[in-house]
Amino acid sequence: AQSVTQPDIHITVSEGASLELRCNYSYGATPYLFWYVQSPGQGLQLLLKYFSGDTLVQGIKGFEAEFKRSQSSFNLRKPSVHWSDAAEYFCAVGPYSGGGADGLTFGKGTHLIIQP
Amino acid sequence: DSGVTQTPKHLITATGQRVTLRCSPRSGDLSVYWYQQSLDQGLQFLIQYYNGEERAKGNILERFSAQQFPDLHSELNLSSLELGDSALYFCASSVELLNGELFFGEGSRLTVL
């Protein structure tokens, strides 16, 4: 069965500092990989996605992520965080392999706190 | 704004009751997914519909059911509610099968007292 692990439940970063959020996945084939962000009281918004090709993908809001097959990882990075980046971040893998569906399996999320 | 609309945004009900959550997908999206988000379980995939037909089931309880109508909106029915059903229920839609890129609504927060 596929799974996603986000090892850090909470991360605190100073405004202007760099950020890396970790994501490890388990999947039986070539995965589709995603990062979503959830602001308080909001739904999830797609930050970026990897389907194939270049392993470094660029997303919205200045985020990027790198797919490393050998490490089964898809870490999210940002060179300089802003206070508005404080949110919950979810890594996801798909298509969902149960019953042939094409939904996503999500990690439990990383709560990002920005210190002034 | 993702284009996915969910109603109601908040719902408070009692144990044993039944509720219906409604979702309108983005214009043109044929797939609808339902997810449950709780503090202990995280985001759990419940069920998916594609163009009116059930495509796959995830961790959906037998007390829960869903359907997608000809106009592509979907409803999630939760019955015999228990305290543990209190959660945020998200609907998401996507444009095609095997795309994997989901667009989420803002969710329906269900509180069971």
Short mmCIF file of C-alpha atoms in Angstrom, two decimals:
data_model
loop_
_atom_site.label_atom_id
_atom_site.label_comp_id
_atom_site.label_asym_id
_atom_site.label_seq_id
_atom_site.Cartn_x
_atom_site.Cartn_y
_atom_site.Cartn_z
CA ALA A 1 0.00 0.00 0.00
CA GLN A 2 1.18 3.48 -0.70
CA SER A 3 2.03 5.84 2.13
CA VAL A 4 3.49 9.26 2.79
CA THR A 5 5.56 10.24 5.80
CA GLN A 6 6.16 13.80 6.88
CA PRO A 7 8.57 13.40 9.78
CA ASP A 8 8.15 16.90 11.19
CA ILE A 9 4.83 17.70 12.81
CA HIS A 10 5.84 21.29 13.59
CA ILE A 11 8.60 23.48 12.20
CA THR A 12 9.47 26.99 13.36
CA VAL A 13 11.41 29.26 11.04
CA SER A 14 12.38 32.91 11.32
CA GLU A 15 11.02 35.24 8.71
CA GLY A 16 13.52 35.59 5.88
CA ALA A 17 15.21 32.28 6.65
CA SER A 18 15.23 29.30 4.33
CA LEU A 19 12.83 26.41 4.68
CA GLU A 20 12.89 22.72 3.93
CA LEU A 21 9.96 20.43 4.66
CA ARG A 22 10.60 16.73 4.40
CA CYS A 23 8.47 14.13 2.68
CA ASN A 24 9.14 10.44 2.15
CA TYR A 25 6.84 8.17 0.21
CA SER A 26 6.24 4.51 -0.41
CA TYR A 27 4.76 3.62 -3.76
CA GLY A 28 4.94 0.60 -6.03
CA ALA A 29 5.44 2.43 -9.29
CA THR A 30 6.52 5.81 -10.57
CA PRO A 31 4.58 8.20 -8.39
CA TYR A 32 2.87 11.44 -8.98
CA LEU A 33 3.95 13.72 -6.13
CA PHE A 34 2.31 16.84 -4.82
CA TRP A 35 2.63 19.50 -2.17
CA TYR A 36 -0.49 21.23 -0.93
CA VAL A 37 -0.86 24.10 1.53
CA GLN A 38 -3.78 24.65 3.87
CA SER A 39 -4.27 28.03 5.54
CA PRO A 40 -6.52 28.20 8.61
CA GLY A 41 -10.16 27.76 7.69
CA GLN A 42 -9.35 27.11 4.06
CA GLY A 43 -9.25 24.17 1.73
CA LEU A 44 -6.06 22.76 0.31
CA GLN A 45 -4.27 24.61 -2.46
CA LEU A 46 -1.82 22.98 -4.82
CA LEU A 47 1.72 24.37 -4.51
CA LEU A 48 3.47 22.16 -7.04
CA LYS A 49 3.46 18.74 -8.61
CA TYR A 50 5.84 16.20 -10.12
CA PHE A 51 4.70 13.78 -12.77
CA SER A 52 7.90 13.07 -14.71
CA GLY A 53 10.92 14.76 -16.26
CA ASP A 54 13.02 17.33 -14.46
CA THR A 55 13.33 16.30 -10.84
CA LEU A 56 13.40 19.89 -9.59
CA VAL A 57 9.98 21.43 -9.91
CA GLN A 58 8.93 24.99 -9.36
CA GLY A 59 5.64 25.96 -7.82
CA ILE A 60 3.67 28.95 -6.78
CA LYS A 61 4.64 31.43 -4.07
CA GLY A 62 8.36 30.82 -4.61
CA PHE A 63 8.34 27.17 -3.54
CA GLU A 64 10.27 24.37 -5.19
CA ALA A 65 10.64 20.65 -4.56
CA GLU A 66 13.11 18.01 -5.60
CA PHE A 67 12.22 14.42 -6.40
CA LYS A 68 14.91 11.93 -5.36
CA ARG A 69 13.98 8.44 -6.40
CA SER A 70 16.91 6.82 -4.60
CA GLN A 71 15.77 8.31 -1.31
CA SER A 72 12.01 8.10 -2.00
CA SER A 73 11.81 11.74 -1.06
CA PHE A 74 10.12 14.86 -2.33
CA ASN A 75 11.25 17.70 -0.06
CA LEU A 76 9.76 21.17 -0.31
CA ARG A 77 12.02 24.21 -0.14
CA LYS A 78 11.81 27.96 -0.11
CA PRO A 79 14.86 30.24 0.07
CA SER A 80 13.24 32.96 2.17
CA VAL A 81 9.96 32.57 4.04
CA HIS A 82 7.39 35.27 4.63
CA TRP A 83 4.98 35.54 7.55
CA SER A 84 2.17 34.67 5.15
CA ASP A 85 3.71 31.23 4.60
CA ALA A 86 2.54 30.12 8.04
CA ALA A 87 0.16 27.25 7.31
CA GLU A 88 -0.18 23.48 7.22
CA TYR A 89 1.72 21.74 4.43
CA PHE A 90 0.76 18.37 3.04
CA CYS A 91 2.75 16.07 0.82
CA ALA A 92 0.73 13.63 -1.29
CA VAL A 93 1.36 10.72 -3.63
CA GLY A 94 -0.89 9.28 -6.30
CA PRO A 95 -2.68 7.91 -8.10
CA TYR A 96 -4.29 6.08 -5.21
CA SER A 97 -3.61 2.45 -5.80
CA GLY A 98 -6.55 1.04 -3.90
CA GLY A 99 -9.16 -0.35 -6.24
CA GLY A 100 -7.75 1.44 -9.23
CA ALA A 101 -8.78 4.88 -8.06
CA ASP A 102 -6.82 7.96 -8.93
CA GLY A 103 -7.15 9.92 -5.72
CA LEU A 104 -4.26 10.92 -3.56
CA THR A 105 -2.74 9.61 -0.35
CA PHE A 106 -1.70 12.42 1.98
CA GLY A 107 0.85 12.70 4.71
CA LYS A 108 -0.26 13.93 8.11
CA GLY A 109 1.05 17.40 7.44
CA THR A 110 3.70 19.76 8.79
CA HIS A 111 2.61 22.85 10.68
CA LEU A 112 4.85 25.76 9.76
CA ILE A 113 5.28 28.58 12.26
CA ILE A 114 7.01 31.79 11.23
CA GLN A 115 8.83 33.78 13.89
CA PRO A 116 9.15 37.54 13.35
CA ASP B 1 -11.04 30.37 -5.05
CA SER B 2 -10.67 26.80 -6.29
CA GLY B 3 -14.05 26.73 -8.00
CA VAL B 4 -15.26 23.85 -5.83
CA THR B 5 -18.24 24.74 -3.67
CA GLN B 6 -19.25 22.91 -0.53
CA THR B 7 -22.32 23.39 1.62
CA PRO B 8 -22.94 23.73 4.46
CA LYS B 9 -19.70 25.19 5.85
CA HIS B 10 -20.63 24.26 9.40
CA LEU B 11 -23.05 21.72 10.77
CA ILE B 12 -23.84 20.75 14.34
CA THR B 13 -25.99 17.74 15.02
CA ALA B 14 -26.61 15.02 17.58
CA THR B 15 -25.54 11.42 17.75
CA GLY B 16 -27.75 9.07 15.79
CA GLN B 17 -28.76 11.71 13.29
CA ARG B 18 -28.22 11.81 9.53
CA VAL B 19 -26.72 14.66 7.50
CA THR B 20 -26.04 15.38 3.86
CA LEU B 21 -23.04 17.32 2.61
CA ARG B 22 -23.13 18.81 -0.85
CA CYS B 23 -20.39 19.52 -3.35
CA SER B 24 -20.32 21.28 -6.70
CA PRO B 25 -17.13 20.55 -8.61
CA ARG B 26 -15.24 22.96 -10.81
CA SER B 27 -16.85 23.58 -14.14
CA GLY B 28 -15.80 20.79 -16.51
CA ASP B 29 -14.38 18.46 -13.85
CA LEU B 30 -15.81 14.97 -14.05
CA SER B 31 -14.16 13.42 -10.99
CA VAL B 32 -15.28 14.15 -7.45
CA TYR B 33 -13.49 12.94 -4.35
CA TRP B 34 -14.49 13.04 -0.72
CA TYR B 35 -11.92 13.26 2.08
CA GLN B 36 -12.29 13.32 5.84
CA GLN B 37 -9.83 15.37 7.88
CA SER B 38 -9.45 14.80 11.60
CA LEU B 39 -6.66 15.56 14.03
CA ASP B 40 -5.84 11.94 14.74
CA GLN B 41 -6.31 10.42 11.27
CA GLY B 42 -5.25 13.28 9.04
CA LEU B 43 -6.70 13.39 5.53
CA GLN B 44 -8.42 10.14 4.69
CA PHE B 45 -9.72 9.31 1.23
CA LEU B 46 -13.34 8.23 1.42
CA ILE B 47 -14.72 7.75 -2.07
CA GLN B 48 -14.41 8.86 -5.66
CA TYR B 49 -16.94 9.32 -8.43
CA TYR B 50 -16.26 9.82 -12.10
CA ASN B 51 -19.00 11.08 -14.39
CA GLY B 52 -21.74 9.73 -12.19
CA GLU B 53 -20.26 6.35 -11.41
CA GLU B 54 -18.45 5.20 -8.30
CA ARG B 55 -14.81 4.67 -9.17
CA ALA B 56 -13.18 3.72 -5.91
CA LYS B 57 -13.70 3.46 -2.21
CA GLY B 58 -11.21 4.26 0.47
CA ASN B 59 -11.73 4.25 4.21
CA ILE B 60 -15.45 4.94 4.05
CA LEU B 61 -17.70 3.53 6.76
CA GLU B 62 -20.80 1.56 5.84
CA ARG B 63 -22.87 4.26 7.56
CA PHE B 64 -21.63 6.69 4.94
CA SER B 65 -22.69 6.80 1.31
CA ALA B 66 -22.29 9.14 -1.60
CA GLN B 67 -23.55 9.73 -5.09
CA GLN B 68 -22.82 11.94 -8.06
CA PHE B 69 -25.74 13.32 -9.99
CA PRO B 70 -26.11 13.92 -13.76
CA ASP B 71 -25.19 17.57 -13.29
CA LEU B 72 -21.98 16.27 -11.64
CA HIS B 73 -22.63 17.65 -8.19
CA SER B 74 -22.11 15.15 -5.41
CA GLU B 75 -23.58 14.46 -2.02
CA LEU B 76 -22.06 12.64 0.94
CA ASN B 77 -24.62 11.12 3.30
CA LEU B 78 -23.58 10.37 6.86
CA SER B 79 -26.01 8.40 9.00
CA SER B 80 -26.23 7.04 12.55
CA LEU B 81 -23.71 9.68 13.48
CA GLU B 82 -21.24 9.09 16.27
CA LEU B 83 -19.06 11.51 18.20
CA GLY B 84 -16.06 10.24 16.30
CA ASP B 85 -17.55 11.37 13.00
CA SER B 86 -16.86 14.97 13.96
CA ALA B 87 -14.39 16.17 11.35
CA LEU B 88 -13.81 18.41 8.39
CA TYR B 89 -15.13 16.86 5.19
CA PHE B 90 -13.54 18.00 1.98
CA CYS B 91 -14.71 17.60 -1.54
CA ALA B 92 -12.21 17.82 -4.36
CA SER B 93 -12.53 17.60 -8.10
CA SER B 94 -10.24 16.93 -11.01
CA VAL B 95 -10.53 17.27 -14.73
CA GLU B 96 -9.71 13.72 -15.75
CA LEU B 97 -8.79 10.29 -14.57
CA LEU B 98 -5.21 9.55 -13.56
CA ASN B 99 -4.46 13.24 -13.37
CA GLY B 100 -4.06 13.32 -9.64
CA GLU B 101 -4.21 17.11 -9.43
CA LEU B 102 -7.09 17.83 -7.13
CA PHE B 103 -8.87 21.11 -6.47
CA PHE B 104 -10.36 21.31 -3.00
CA GLY B 105 -13.37 23.05 -1.61
CA GLU B 106 -13.20 24.84 1.73
CA GLY B 107 -14.76 21.93 3.53
CA SER B 108 -17.79 21.23 5.68
CA ARG B 109 -17.09 21.12 9.39
CA LEU B 110 -19.31 18.56 11.10
CA THR B 111 -19.70 18.57 14.86
CA VAL B 112 -21.58 15.68 16.45
CA LEU B 113 -22.70 16.32 20.04
#
